[in-house]
Amino acid sequence: MSGVAFASWVSRLPAIRDGLDLTPGTIGLLLLCMTAGSFLSVSASGLIVLRFGSKRTIRIGSIMVGCGLVLAGFGTSVLVNPLAVAAGLAVIGLGTASWNTASNVEGAAVERAVRRHIMPRLHGAFSLGTVAGAGMGAWAAGAGTPVFWHLAAVGVLVAVSVATAASWFRADTTPVEAAESFKPDRPDTFEDPSTGPLPITSQAATGHREEPLDNKRQIAQAWRDRRTLLLGVLVLGLALAEGAAGDWVALALADGHDQSDAAGAAGYGLFVTFMTVGRFAGTLVLDRFGRVPVMRWCAAMAVLGLGLFVFAPVPWLAYVALAIWGLGASLGFPVGMSAAADDPLKAAARVSVVSTIGYGAFLCGPPLLGLLAEHVGILHSLLAVMVMLVVSFLLSPVARKL
């Protein structure tokens, strides 16, 4: 549902742009409102999850996202007011960031329990949502459905379904095990799951701690941990590649490659489809080769796909480039979250730090690209992403398992 929510409003950006008569620069400023809400939320997400637990955080976050979608659609189609849309995007950002951090803490607990690299598959579920959301967005754009009715329906679906599904989460109520209960034989893979699953444990995501801990001290220590900070920078580059695609691919196809609004939305759907393929294949690839080689290949593929997309001489080649770009961007965020949560006793604090740094690119990058696009065009502004992808390639060794 997080993926459905994100792709729904992203796929309608051309319609929002046309309905409010916005320029690339003003779109960037509009996205900056979501950035502010998201960055504020993700910065506090570690404390929020430690205080309220993953289940309650995810429920509240999903309801906020649903309300934000309704407000953004209302501002576009009814009020025709950019300030209302900006407020809706800010609410979406506030809800999404803490929701995602809590989901990664919960997912890391499940990953330790089953002793396999399943985090990519959990993020693959997000990508499936983006495929569905982009598909619905392309259909709605082609059918001329008003943005309000489209986003309002998605908002209700998101809030109700997630609030219900969270009832089955278990990390908040399962007793904590010592961090030493899970030590893989190999430094970069998990043990054979045939030995039986471990109990779902996440001291960081549960209120049932064996000893009272100072939550603020945990966060402060995580911000001083060198590996955690480098993981954040690693994730930053690949998250920027994913975020830039999410916010600008539909517009880049429409304005840079002379495609229709519906074709632009479909292009973003192609990107997230191949990102989904990469994430579901990621479990097998990571189990076979380990984190470090896979991260290197992902960064290299993202550079190749992005460059080909910008300089494609014909539209069909740009769509091929989106497939390569999607595969390259697929595993950066899930592997970074998994690596940050290697120590279950410090998972929430470290995941929140890596998320905050990653979101700095994922959220701040696309609006800044909009300002850059005012001078060099949308397509060529995307070349700035390559710099951080090179940094991610060089930092790949920090993802090695503790």
mmCIF file of C-alpha atoms in Angstrom:
data_model
loop_
_atom_site.group_PDB
_atom_site.id
_atom_site.type_symbol
_atom_site.label_atom_id
_atom_site.label_comp_id
_atom_site.label_asym_id
_atom_site.label_seq_id
_atom_site.Cartn_x
_atom_site.Cartn_y
_atom_site.Cartn_z
ATOM 1 C CA MET A 1 0.000 0.000 0.000
ATOM 2 C CA SER A 2 2.925 2.362 0.563
ATOM 3 C CA GLY A 3 3.935 1.703 -3.038
ATOM 4 C CA VAL A 4 0.384 2.186 -4.313
ATOM 5 C CA ALA A 5 0.124 5.518 -2.500
ATOM 6 C CA PHE A 6 3.477 6.775 -3.789
ATOM 7 C CA ALA A 7 2.976 5.737 -7.419
ATOM 8 C CA SER A 8 -0.582 7.058 -7.520
ATOM 9 C CA TRP A 9 0.301 10.691 -6.957
ATOM 10 C CA VAL A 10 3.618 10.453 -8.845
ATOM 11 C CA SER A 11 1.883 9.067 -11.949
ATOM 12 C CA ARG A 12 -0.532 12.019 -11.904
ATOM 13 C CA LEU A 13 2.222 14.663 -11.729
ATOM 14 C CA PRO A 14 1.696 15.652 -15.381
ATOM 15 C CA ALA A 15 -2.025 16.193 -14.659
ATOM 16 C CA ILE A 16 -1.199 18.106 -11.473
ATOM 17 C CA ARG A 17 1.318 20.191 -13.442
ATOM 18 C CA ASP A 18 -1.263 20.983 -16.147
ATOM 19 C CA GLY A 19 -4.112 21.598 -13.697
ATOM 20 C CA LEU A 20 -2.106 24.096 -11.655
ATOM 21 C CA ASP A 21 -0.057 25.488 -14.596
ATOM 22 C CA LEU A 22 3.283 24.785 -12.923
ATOM 23 C CA THR A 23 6.856 25.056 -14.256
ATOM 24 C CA PRO A 24 9.603 22.494 -13.447
ATOM 25 C CA GLY A 25 10.945 24.880 -10.825
ATOM 26 C CA THR A 26 7.581 25.288 -9.088
ATOM 27 C CA ILE A 27 7.052 21.522 -9.202
ATOM 28 C CA GLY A 28 10.379 21.202 -7.435
ATOM 29 C CA LEU A 29 9.211 23.622 -4.759
ATOM 30 C CA LEU A 30 5.952 21.678 -4.424
ATOM 31 C CA LEU A 31 7.899 18.459 -3.897
ATOM 32 C CA LEU A 32 10.015 20.280 -1.343
ATOM 33 C CA CYS A 33 6.948 20.461 0.909
ATOM 34 C CA MET A 34 6.786 16.679 0.935
ATOM 35 C CA THR A 35 10.524 16.628 1.532
ATOM 36 C CA ALA A 36 10.177 18.813 4.622
ATOM 37 C CA GLY A 37 7.481 16.579 6.114
ATOM 38 C CA SER A 38 9.332 13.383 5.278
ATOM 39 C CA PHE A 39 12.688 14.577 6.548
ATOM 40 C CA LEU A 40 11.170 15.764 9.818
ATOM 41 C CA SER A 41 9.394 12.440 10.231
ATOM 42 C CA VAL A 42 12.320 10.182 9.312
ATOM 43 C CA SER A 43 14.674 12.136 11.567
ATOM 44 C CA ALA A 44 12.425 11.373 14.522
ATOM 45 C CA SER A 45 11.446 7.893 13.332
ATOM 46 C CA GLY A 46 13.907 6.031 15.563
ATOM 47 C CA LEU A 47 12.513 7.645 18.693
ATOM 48 C CA ILE A 48 8.951 7.178 17.428
ATOM 49 C CA VAL A 49 9.394 3.444 16.800
ATOM 50 C CA LEU A 50 11.195 2.937 20.113
ATOM 51 C CA ARG A 51 8.396 4.774 21.917
ATOM 52 C CA PHE A 52 5.283 3.448 20.167
ATOM 53 C CA GLY A 53 6.392 0.210 18.465
ATOM 54 C CA SER A 54 6.265 -0.697 14.788
ATOM 55 C CA LYS A 55 2.587 -1.689 14.652
ATOM 56 C CA ARG A 56 1.185 1.571 15.999
ATOM 57 C CA THR A 57 3.661 3.665 13.986
ATOM 58 C CA ILE A 58 2.662 1.965 10.732
ATOM 59 C CA ARG A 59 -1.050 2.317 11.437
ATOM 60 C CA ILE A 60 -0.838 6.023 12.205
ATOM 61 C CA GLY A 61 1.458 6.643 9.239
ATOM 62 C CA SER A 62 -0.855 4.928 6.755
ATOM 63 C CA ILE A 63 -3.862 6.934 7.951
ATOM 64 C CA MET A 64 -1.875 10.168 7.531
ATOM 65 C CA VAL A 65 -0.869 9.157 4.002
ATOM 66 C CA GLY A 66 -4.489 8.425 3.116
ATOM 67 C CA CYS A 67 -5.582 11.852 4.368
ATOM 68 C CA GLY A 68 -2.719 13.526 2.498
ATOM 69 C CA LEU A 69 -3.749 11.898 -0.788
ATOM 70 C CA VAL A 70 -7.313 13.133 -0.383
ATOM 71 C CA LEU A 71 -6.097 16.673 0.353
ATOM 72 C CA ALA A 72 -3.660 16.718 -2.589
ATOM 73 C CA GLY A 73 -6.383 15.570 -4.976
ATOM 74 C CA PHE A 74 -8.854 18.094 -3.553
ATOM 75 C CA GLY A 75 -6.342 20.906 -4.008
ATOM 76 C CA THR A 76 -5.718 19.916 -7.642
ATOM 77 C CA SER A 77 -9.229 19.298 -8.975
ATOM 78 C CA VAL A 78 -11.562 21.249 -6.669
ATOM 79 C CA LEU A 79 -9.720 24.170 -5.072
ATOM 80 C CA VAL A 80 -7.117 24.412 -7.878
ATOM 81 C CA ASN A 81 -4.724 25.766 -5.277
ATOM 82 C CA PRO A 82 -1.023 24.829 -5.125
ATOM 83 C CA LEU A 83 -0.925 25.543 -1.383
ATOM 84 C CA ALA A 84 -3.557 22.872 -0.706
ATOM 85 C CA VAL A 85 -1.606 20.371 -2.814
ATOM 86 C CA ALA A 86 1.586 21.319 -0.973
ATOM 87 C CA ALA A 87 -0.150 20.717 2.368
ATOM 88 C CA GLY A 88 -1.366 17.317 1.168
ATOM 89 C CA LEU A 89 2.126 16.302 0.060
ATOM 90 C CA ALA A 90 3.547 17.451 3.406
ATOM 91 C CA VAL A 91 1.075 15.216 5.263
ATOM 92 C CA ILE A 92 1.981 12.313 2.954
ATOM 93 C CA GLY A 93 5.647 12.894 3.769
ATOM 94 C CA LEU A 94 5.013 12.996 7.523
ATOM 95 C CA GLY A 95 3.149 9.702 7.414
ATOM 96 C CA THR A 96 5.322 7.834 4.924
ATOM 97 C CA ALA A 97 8.769 8.297 6.475
ATOM 98 C CA SER A 98 8.051 6.901 9.950
ATOM 99 C CA TRP A 99 5.855 4.213 8.396
ATOM 100 C CA ASN A 100 8.758 3.060 6.222
ATOM 101 C CA THR A 101 11.285 3.040 9.070
ATOM 102 C CA ALA A 102 8.927 0.974 11.222
ATOM 103 C CA SER A 103 8.372 -1.424 8.321
ATOM 104 C CA ASN A 104 12.129 -1.913 7.896
ATOM 105 C CA VAL A 105 12.575 -2.627 11.612
ATOM 106 C CA GLU A 106 9.726 -5.131 11.493
ATOM 107 C CA GLY A 107 11.091 -6.671 8.293
ATOM 108 C CA ALA A 108 14.591 -7.024 9.751
ATOM 109 C CA ALA A 109 13.124 -8.953 12.679
ATOM 110 C CA VAL A 110 11.417 -11.342 10.265
ATOM 111 C CA GLU A 111 14.605 -11.645 8.214
ATOM 112 C CA ARG A 112 16.587 -12.738 11.272
ATOM 113 C CA ALA A 113 13.849 -15.201 12.138
ATOM 114 C CA VAL A 114 13.890 -17.028 8.800
ATOM 115 C CA ARG A 115 17.687 -16.683 8.350
ATOM 116 C CA ARG A 116 17.603 -15.549 4.707
ATOM 117 C CA HIS A 117 18.039 -12.308 2.759
ATOM 118 C CA ILE A 118 14.289 -11.663 2.467
ATOM 119 C CA MET A 119 14.404 -7.883 2.862
ATOM 120 C CA PRO A 120 14.543 -7.394 -0.938
ATOM 121 C CA ARG A 121 11.304 -9.382 -1.256
ATOM 122 C CA LEU A 122 9.644 -7.239 1.379
ATOM 123 C CA HIS A 123 10.714 -4.166 -0.565
ATOM 124 C CA GLY A 124 9.558 -6.037 -3.660
ATOM 125 C CA ALA A 125 6.060 -5.898 -2.186
ATOM 126 C CA PHE A 126 6.452 -2.101 -2.131
ATOM 127 C CA SER A 127 7.498 -2.252 -5.770
ATOM 128 C CA LEU A 128 4.477 -4.394 -6.659
ATOM 129 C CA GLY A 129 2.412 -1.636 -5.133
ATOM 130 C CA THR A 130 4.156 0.954 -7.284
ATOM 131 C CA VAL A 131 3.485 -1.167 -10.385
ATOM 132 C CA ALA A 132 -0.205 -1.351 -9.460
ATOM 133 C CA GLY A 133 -0.334 2.339 -8.568
ATOM 134 C CA ALA A 134 1.402 3.384 -11.785
ATOM 135 C CA GLY A 135 -0.936 1.156 -13.800
ATOM 136 C CA MET A 136 -4.006 2.683 -12.180
ATOM 137 C CA GLY A 137 -2.485 6.130 -12.666
ATOM 138 C CA ALA A 138 -1.900 5.499 -16.385
ATOM 139 C CA TRP A 139 -5.462 4.229 -16.753
ATOM 140 C CA ALA A 140 -6.881 7.202 -14.843
ATOM 141 C CA ALA A 141 -4.834 9.640 -16.939
ATOM 142 C CA GLY A 142 -5.935 7.997 -20.184
ATOM 143 C CA ALA A 143 -9.583 7.971 -19.089
ATOM 144 C CA GLY A 144 -9.467 11.594 -17.986
ATOM 145 C CA THR A 145 -10.411 10.771 -14.394
ATOM 146 C CA PRO A 146 -10.162 13.857 -12.157
ATOM 147 C CA VAL A 147 -7.145 13.741 -9.864
ATOM 148 C CA PHE A 148 -9.366 14.182 -6.782
ATOM 149 C CA TRP A 149 -11.496 11.081 -7.322
ATOM 150 C CA HIS A 150 -8.465 8.987 -8.198
ATOM 151 C CA LEU A 151 -6.369 9.984 -5.172
ATOM 152 C CA ALA A 152 -9.342 9.967 -2.764
ATOM 153 C CA ALA A 153 -10.137 6.338 -3.646
ATOM 154 C CA VAL A 154 -6.492 5.344 -3.194
ATOM 155 C CA GLY A 155 -6.286 7.202 0.137
ATOM 156 C CA VAL A 156 -9.226 5.307 1.627
ATOM 157 C CA LEU A 157 -7.866 1.977 0.359
ATOM 158 C CA VAL A 158 -4.435 2.618 1.880
ATOM 159 C CA ALA A 159 -5.661 3.699 5.314
ATOM 160 C CA VAL A 160 -8.182 0.891 5.783
ATOM 161 C CA SER A 161 -6.074 -1.984 4.438
ATOM 162 C CA VAL A 162 -2.866 -1.160 6.349
ATOM 163 C CA ALA A 163 -4.646 -0.500 9.642
ATOM 164 C CA THR A 164 -6.189 -3.964 9.289
ATOM 165 C CA ALA A 165 -3.067 -5.804 8.114
ATOM 166 C CA ALA A 166 -0.942 -4.474 10.996
ATOM 167 C CA SER A 167 -2.941 -6.676 13.367
ATOM 168 C CA TRP A 168 -0.713 -9.595 12.346
ATOM 169 C CA PHE A 169 2.615 -7.937 13.161
ATOM 170 C CA ARG A 170 4.530 -9.739 15.908
ATOM 171 C CA ALA A 171 7.846 -8.002 16.631
ATOM 172 C CA ASP A 172 6.247 -5.660 19.175
ATOM 173 C CA THR A 173 4.992 -8.505 21.353
ATOM 174 C CA THR A 174 7.659 -11.213 20.999
ATOM 175 C CA PRO A 175 10.190 -11.472 23.859
ATOM 176 C CA VAL A 176 13.673 -10.242 23.024
ATOM 177 C CA GLU A 177 16.513 -12.654 22.361
ATOM 178 C CA ALA A 178 20.192 -11.832 22.706
ATOM 179 C CA ALA A 179 21.877 -10.496 19.601
ATOM 180 C CA GLU A 180 24.193 -13.506 19.691
ATOM 181 C CA SER A 181 21.271 -15.831 18.957
ATOM 182 C CA PHE A 182 21.863 -15.254 15.237
ATOM 183 C CA LYS A 183 25.390 -15.637 13.901
ATOM 184 C CA PRO A 184 25.659 -16.893 10.304
ATOM 185 C CA ASP A 185 28.446 -19.320 9.474
ATOM 186 C CA ARG A 186 29.521 -17.207 6.500
ATOM 187 C CA PRO A 187 30.042 -13.460 6.867
ATOM 188 C CA ASP A 188 27.840 -12.514 3.941
ATOM 189 C CA THR A 189 25.064 -15.131 3.902
ATOM 190 C CA PHE A 190 22.450 -16.580 6.205
ATOM 191 C CA GLU A 191 22.339 -20.034 7.768
ATOM 192 C CA ASP A 192 20.417 -22.906 6.213
ATOM 193 C CA PRO A 193 16.735 -22.264 7.028
ATOM 194 C CA SER A 194 16.172 -26.035 7.353
ATOM 195 C CA THR A 195 17.475 -25.767 10.920
ATOM 196 C CA GLY A 196 14.198 -24.083 11.837
ATOM 197 C CA PRO A 197 13.174 -20.467 12.228
ATOM 198 C CA LEU A 198 14.371 -18.337 15.085
ATOM 199 C CA PRO A 199 11.842 -16.454 17.189
ATOM 200 C CA ILE A 200 10.947 -13.088 15.706
ATOM 201 C CA THR A 201 13.069 -10.690 17.728
ATOM 202 C CA SER A 202 13.613 -6.991 17.462
ATOM 203 C CA GLN A 203 14.547 -5.307 20.685
ATOM 204 C CA ALA A 204 14.461 -2.064 18.783
ATOM 205 C CA ALA A 205 10.864 -2.553 17.682
ATOM 206 C CA THR A 206 9.370 -3.883 20.887
ATOM 207 C CA GLY A 207 8.169 -2.459 24.123
ATOM 208 C CA HIS A 208 9.187 -5.670 25.966
ATOM 209 C CA ARG A 209 12.836 -4.889 26.686
ATOM 210 C CA GLU A 210 14.782 -6.822 29.251
ATOM 211 C CA GLU A 211 16.366 -3.613 30.554
ATOM 212 C CA PRO A 212 15.178 -0.017 30.285
ATOM 213 C CA LEU A 213 17.234 1.821 27.692
ATOM 214 C CA ASP A 214 17.736 5.508 27.024
ATOM 215 C CA ASN A 215 16.205 5.897 23.567
ATOM 216 C CA LYS A 216 17.890 9.235 22.880
ATOM 217 C CA ARG A 217 21.271 7.768 23.786
ATOM 218 C CA GLN A 218 20.727 4.902 21.334
ATOM 219 C CA ILE A 219 20.046 7.392 18.539
ATOM 220 C CA ALA A 220 23.072 9.526 19.463
ATOM 221 C CA GLN A 221 25.366 6.478 19.472
ATOM 222 C CA ALA A 222 24.051 5.410 16.068
ATOM 223 C CA TRP A 223 24.901 8.835 14.620
ATOM 224 C CA ARG A 224 28.489 8.379 15.829
ATOM 225 C CA ASP A 225 28.904 4.884 14.393
ATOM 226 C CA ARG A 226 31.199 5.016 11.330
ATOM 227 C CA ARG A 227 29.734 1.962 9.558
ATOM 228 C CA THR A 228 26.184 3.239 10.008
ATOM 229 C CA LEU A 229 27.071 6.617 8.504
ATOM 230 C CA LEU A 230 28.835 5.043 5.523
ATOM 231 C CA LEU A 231 25.866 2.748 4.964
ATOM 232 C CA GLY A 232 23.730 5.871 4.869
ATOM 233 C CA VAL A 233 25.909 7.398 2.149
ATOM 234 C CA LEU A 234 25.839 4.111 0.204
ATOM 235 C CA VAL A 235 22.049 4.086 0.344
ATOM 236 C CA LEU A 236 21.949 7.802 -0.483
ATOM 237 C CA GLY A 237 23.263 7.332 -4.023
ATOM 238 C CA LEU A 238 21.003 4.428 -4.951
ATOM 239 C CA ALA A 239 18.003 6.039 -3.240
ATOM 240 C CA LEU A 240 18.587 9.172 -5.296
ATOM 241 C CA ALA A 241 18.502 7.052 -8.458
ATOM 242 C CA GLU A 242 15.180 5.553 -7.329
ATOM 243 C CA GLY A 243 13.703 8.843 -6.144
ATOM 244 C CA ALA A 244 14.703 10.768 -9.261
ATOM 245 C CA ALA A 245 12.976 8.152 -11.401
ATOM 246 C CA GLY A 246 9.859 8.280 -9.265
ATOM 247 C CA ASP A 247 9.459 12.029 -9.468
ATOM 248 C CA TRP A 248 10.820 12.858 -12.925
ATOM 249 C CA VAL A 249 10.581 9.905 -15.345
ATOM 250 C CA ALA A 250 6.974 10.597 -16.387
ATOM 251 C CA LEU A 251 7.753 14.270 -17.019
ATOM 252 C CA ALA A 252 11.105 13.495 -18.692
ATOM 253 C CA LEU A 253 9.393 11.174 -21.154
ATOM 254 C CA ALA A 254 6.661 13.714 -21.833
ATOM 255 C CA ASP A 255 8.904 16.776 -22.193
ATOM 256 C CA GLY A 256 12.287 15.317 -23.151
ATOM 257 C CA HIS A 257 11.230 12.424 -25.411
ATOM 258 C CA ASP A 258 7.942 13.896 -26.687
ATOM 259 C CA GLN A 259 5.708 11.186 -25.231
ATOM 260 C CA SER A 260 2.095 11.609 -24.100
ATOM 261 C CA ASP A 261 1.139 11.942 -20.426
ATOM 262 C CA ALA A 262 -0.240 8.383 -20.463
ATOM 263 C CA ALA A 263 2.956 7.072 -22.090
ATOM 264 C CA GLY A 264 4.979 8.914 -19.459
ATOM 265 C CA ALA A 265 3.029 7.228 -16.668
ATOM 266 C CA ALA A 266 3.487 3.885 -18.438
ATOM 267 C CA GLY A 267 7.242 4.512 -18.607
ATOM 268 C CA TYR A 268 7.399 4.921 -14.861
ATOM 269 C CA GLY A 269 5.394 1.693 -14.618
ATOM 270 C CA LEU A 270 8.085 -0.028 -16.684
ATOM 271 C CA PHE A 271 10.788 1.277 -14.353
ATOM 272 C CA VAL A 272 9.067 -0.005 -11.213
ATOM 273 C CA THR A 273 8.246 -3.321 -12.910
ATOM 274 C CA PHE A 274 11.928 -4.075 -13.460
ATOM 275 C CA MET A 275 12.769 -2.746 -10.009
ATOM 276 C CA THR A 276 10.251 -5.267 -8.676
ATOM 277 C CA VAL A 277 11.862 -8.070 -10.681
ATOM 278 C CA GLY A 278 15.252 -7.117 -9.251
ATOM 279 C CA ARG A 279 13.948 -7.148 -5.698
ATOM 280 C CA PHE A 280 12.252 -10.532 -5.911
ATOM 281 C CA ALA A 281 15.340 -11.987 -7.577
ATOM 282 C CA GLY A 282 17.483 -10.267 -4.965
ATOM 283 C CA THR A 283 16.992 -12.951 -2.312
ATOM 284 C CA LEU A 284 18.505 -15.641 -4.552
ATOM 285 C CA VAL A 285 21.262 -13.371 -5.862
ATOM 286 C CA LEU A 286 22.269 -12.167 -2.384
ATOM 287 C CA ASP A 287 22.245 -15.688 -0.957
ATOM 288 C CA ARG A 288 24.484 -16.784 -3.835
ATOM 289 C CA PHE A 289 26.971 -13.894 -4.132
ATOM 290 C CA GLY A 290 26.632 -11.806 -0.962
ATOM 291 C CA ARG A 291 25.940 -8.141 -0.404
ATOM 292 C CA VAL A 292 29.148 -6.486 -1.620
ATOM 293 C CA PRO A 293 29.334 -7.823 -5.233
ATOM 294 C CA VAL A 294 25.599 -7.312 -5.690
ATOM 295 C CA MET A 295 25.797 -3.690 -4.534
ATOM 296 C CA ARG A 296 28.634 -3.036 -6.998
ATOM 297 C CA TRP A 297 26.634 -4.464 -9.897
ATOM 298 C CA CYS A 298 23.547 -2.490 -8.895
ATOM 299 C CA ALA A 299 25.408 0.822 -8.858
ATOM 300 C CA ALA A 300 27.036 0.065 -12.230
ATOM 301 C CA MET A 301 23.710 -0.875 -13.853
ATOM 302 C CA ALA A 302 22.050 2.246 -12.498
ATOM 303 C CA VAL A 303 24.761 4.412 -14.074
ATOM 304 C CA LEU A 304 24.389 2.610 -17.414
ATOM 305 C CA GLY A 305 20.600 2.835 -17.467
ATOM 306 C CA LEU A 306 20.497 6.464 -16.402
ATOM 307 C CA GLY A 307 23.040 7.550 -19.010
ATOM 308 C CA LEU A 308 21.248 5.642 -21.751
ATOM 309 C CA PHE A 309 17.915 7.184 -20.763
ATOM 310 C CA VAL A 310 19.267 10.732 -20.957
ATOM 311 C CA PHE A 311 21.015 10.322 -24.325
ATOM 312 C CA ALA A 312 18.620 7.867 -26.037
ATOM 313 C CA PRO A 313 18.216 9.062 -29.649
ATOM 314 C CA VAL A 314 14.830 7.350 -30.070
ATOM 315 C CA PRO A 315 11.998 6.832 -27.526
ATOM 316 C CA TRP A 316 12.055 3.022 -27.562
ATOM 317 C CA LEU A 317 15.675 3.039 -26.399
ATOM 318 C CA ALA A 318 14.691 5.263 -23.477
ATOM 319 C CA TYR A 319 12.242 2.571 -22.367
ATOM 320 C CA VAL A 320 15.001 -0.069 -22.576
ATOM 321 C CA ALA A 321 17.146 2.230 -20.435
ATOM 322 C CA LEU A 322 14.366 2.447 -17.828
ATOM 323 C CA ALA A 323 14.460 -1.342 -17.471
ATOM 324 C CA ILE A 324 18.234 -1.320 -16.829
ATOM 325 C CA TRP A 325 17.915 1.659 -14.493
ATOM 326 C CA GLY A 326 15.153 -0.088 -12.547
ATOM 327 C CA LEU A 327 17.231 -3.245 -12.054
ATOM 328 C CA GLY A 328 20.198 -1.183 -10.874
ATOM 329 C CA ALA A 329 18.166 0.797 -8.337
ATOM 330 C CA SER A 330 16.313 -2.232 -7.002
ATOM 331 C CA LEU A 331 18.457 -3.455 -4.101
ATOM 332 C CA GLY A 332 20.174 -0.376 -2.659
ATOM 333 C CA PHE A 333 17.550 0.570 -0.092
ATOM 334 C CA PRO A 334 16.578 -2.944 1.106
ATOM 335 C CA VAL A 335 20.176 -4.118 1.462
ATOM 336 C CA GLY A 336 21.115 -0.919 3.275
ATOM 337 C CA MET A 337 18.250 -1.382 5.741
ATOM 338 C CA SER A 338 19.147 -5.023 6.281
ATOM 339 C CA ALA A 339 22.813 -4.181 6.894
ATOM 340 C CA ALA A 340 21.887 -1.416 9.331
ATOM 341 C CA ALA A 341 19.799 -3.919 11.313
ATOM 342 C CA ASP A 342 22.508 -6.606 11.603
ATOM 343 C CA ASP A 343 22.605 -6.023 15.359
ATOM 344 C CA PRO A 344 18.993 -6.480 16.577
ATOM 345 C CA LEU A 345 19.706 -4.623 19.816
ATOM 346 C CA LYS A 346 20.514 -1.454 17.854
ATOM 347 C CA ALA A 347 18.275 -1.996 14.822
ATOM 348 C CA ALA A 348 15.753 0.828 15.242
ATOM 349 C CA ALA A 349 18.397 3.475 15.974
ATOM 350 C CA ARG A 350 20.686 2.470 13.107
ATOM 351 C CA VAL A 351 17.863 1.933 10.611
ATOM 352 C CA SER A 352 16.542 5.398 11.431
ATOM 353 C CA VAL A 353 19.994 6.945 10.836
ATOM 354 C CA VAL A 354 20.516 5.169 7.498
ATOM 355 C CA SER A 355 16.940 6.026 6.510
ATOM 356 C CA THR A 356 17.481 9.683 7.374
ATOM 357 C CA ILE A 357 20.635 9.913 5.257
ATOM 358 C CA GLY A 358 19.048 7.912 2.423
ATOM 359 C CA TYR A 359 15.915 10.020 2.494
ATOM 360 C CA GLY A 360 18.115 13.098 2.215
ATOM 361 C CA ALA A 361 18.723 12.033 -1.390
ATOM 362 C CA PHE A 362 15.439 10.243 -1.961
ATOM 363 C CA LEU A 363 13.466 13.318 -0.909
ATOM 364 C CA CYS A 364 15.715 16.374 -1.264
ATOM 365 C CA GLY A 365 17.345 15.289 -4.526
ATOM 366 C CA PRO A 366 14.309 15.307 -6.842
ATOM 367 C CA PRO A 367 13.147 18.830 -5.848
ATOM 368 C CA LEU A 368 16.701 20.119 -6.331
ATOM 369 C CA LEU A 369 16.776 18.410 -9.717
ATOM 370 C CA GLY A 370 13.694 20.452 -10.580
ATOM 371 C CA LEU A 371 15.564 23.658 -9.889
ATOM 372 C CA LEU A 372 18.512 22.400 -11.965
ATOM 373 C CA ALA A 373 16.097 21.481 -14.769
ATOM 374 C CA GLU A 374 15.166 25.145 -15.095
ATOM 375 C CA HIS A 375 18.666 25.747 -16.527
ATOM 376 C CA VAL A 376 19.658 22.533 -18.331
ATOM 377 C CA GLY A 377 16.342 20.750 -18.942
ATOM 378 C CA ILE A 378 14.774 17.779 -17.160
ATOM 379 C CA LEU A 379 16.747 15.114 -19.021
ATOM 380 C CA HIS A 380 20.218 16.561 -18.509
ATOM 381 C CA SER A 381 19.515 17.430 -14.868
ATOM 382 C CA LEU A 382 19.358 13.673 -14.197
ATOM 383 C CA LEU A 383 23.083 13.374 -14.952
ATOM 384 C CA ALA A 384 23.786 14.862 -11.509
ATOM 385 C CA VAL A 385 22.593 11.574 -10.008
ATOM 386 C CA MET A 386 25.575 9.748 -11.518
ATOM 387 C CA VAL A 387 28.023 11.392 -9.119
ATOM 388 C CA MET A 388 26.396 9.813 -6.076
ATOM 389 C CA LEU A 389 26.040 6.472 -7.852
ATOM 390 C CA VAL A 390 29.820 6.379 -8.281
ATOM 391 C CA VAL A 391 30.214 7.060 -4.549
ATOM 392 C CA SER A 392 27.813 4.191 -3.797
ATOM 393 C CA PHE A 393 29.882 1.893 -6.008
ATOM 394 C CA LEU A 394 33.043 2.742 -4.064
ATOM 395 C CA LEU A 395 31.327 2.285 -0.679
ATOM 396 C CA SER A 396 29.885 -1.160 -1.464
ATOM 397 C CA PRO A 397 32.240 -3.004 1.009
ATOM 398 C CA VAL A 398 30.560 -1.365 4.037
ATOM 399 C CA ALA A 399 27.480 -3.532 3.407
ATOM 400 C CA ARG A 400 29.435 -6.651 4.457
ATOM 401 C CA LYS A 401 27.696 -8.501 7.301
ATOM 402 C CA LEU A 402 28.946 -7.869 10.823
#
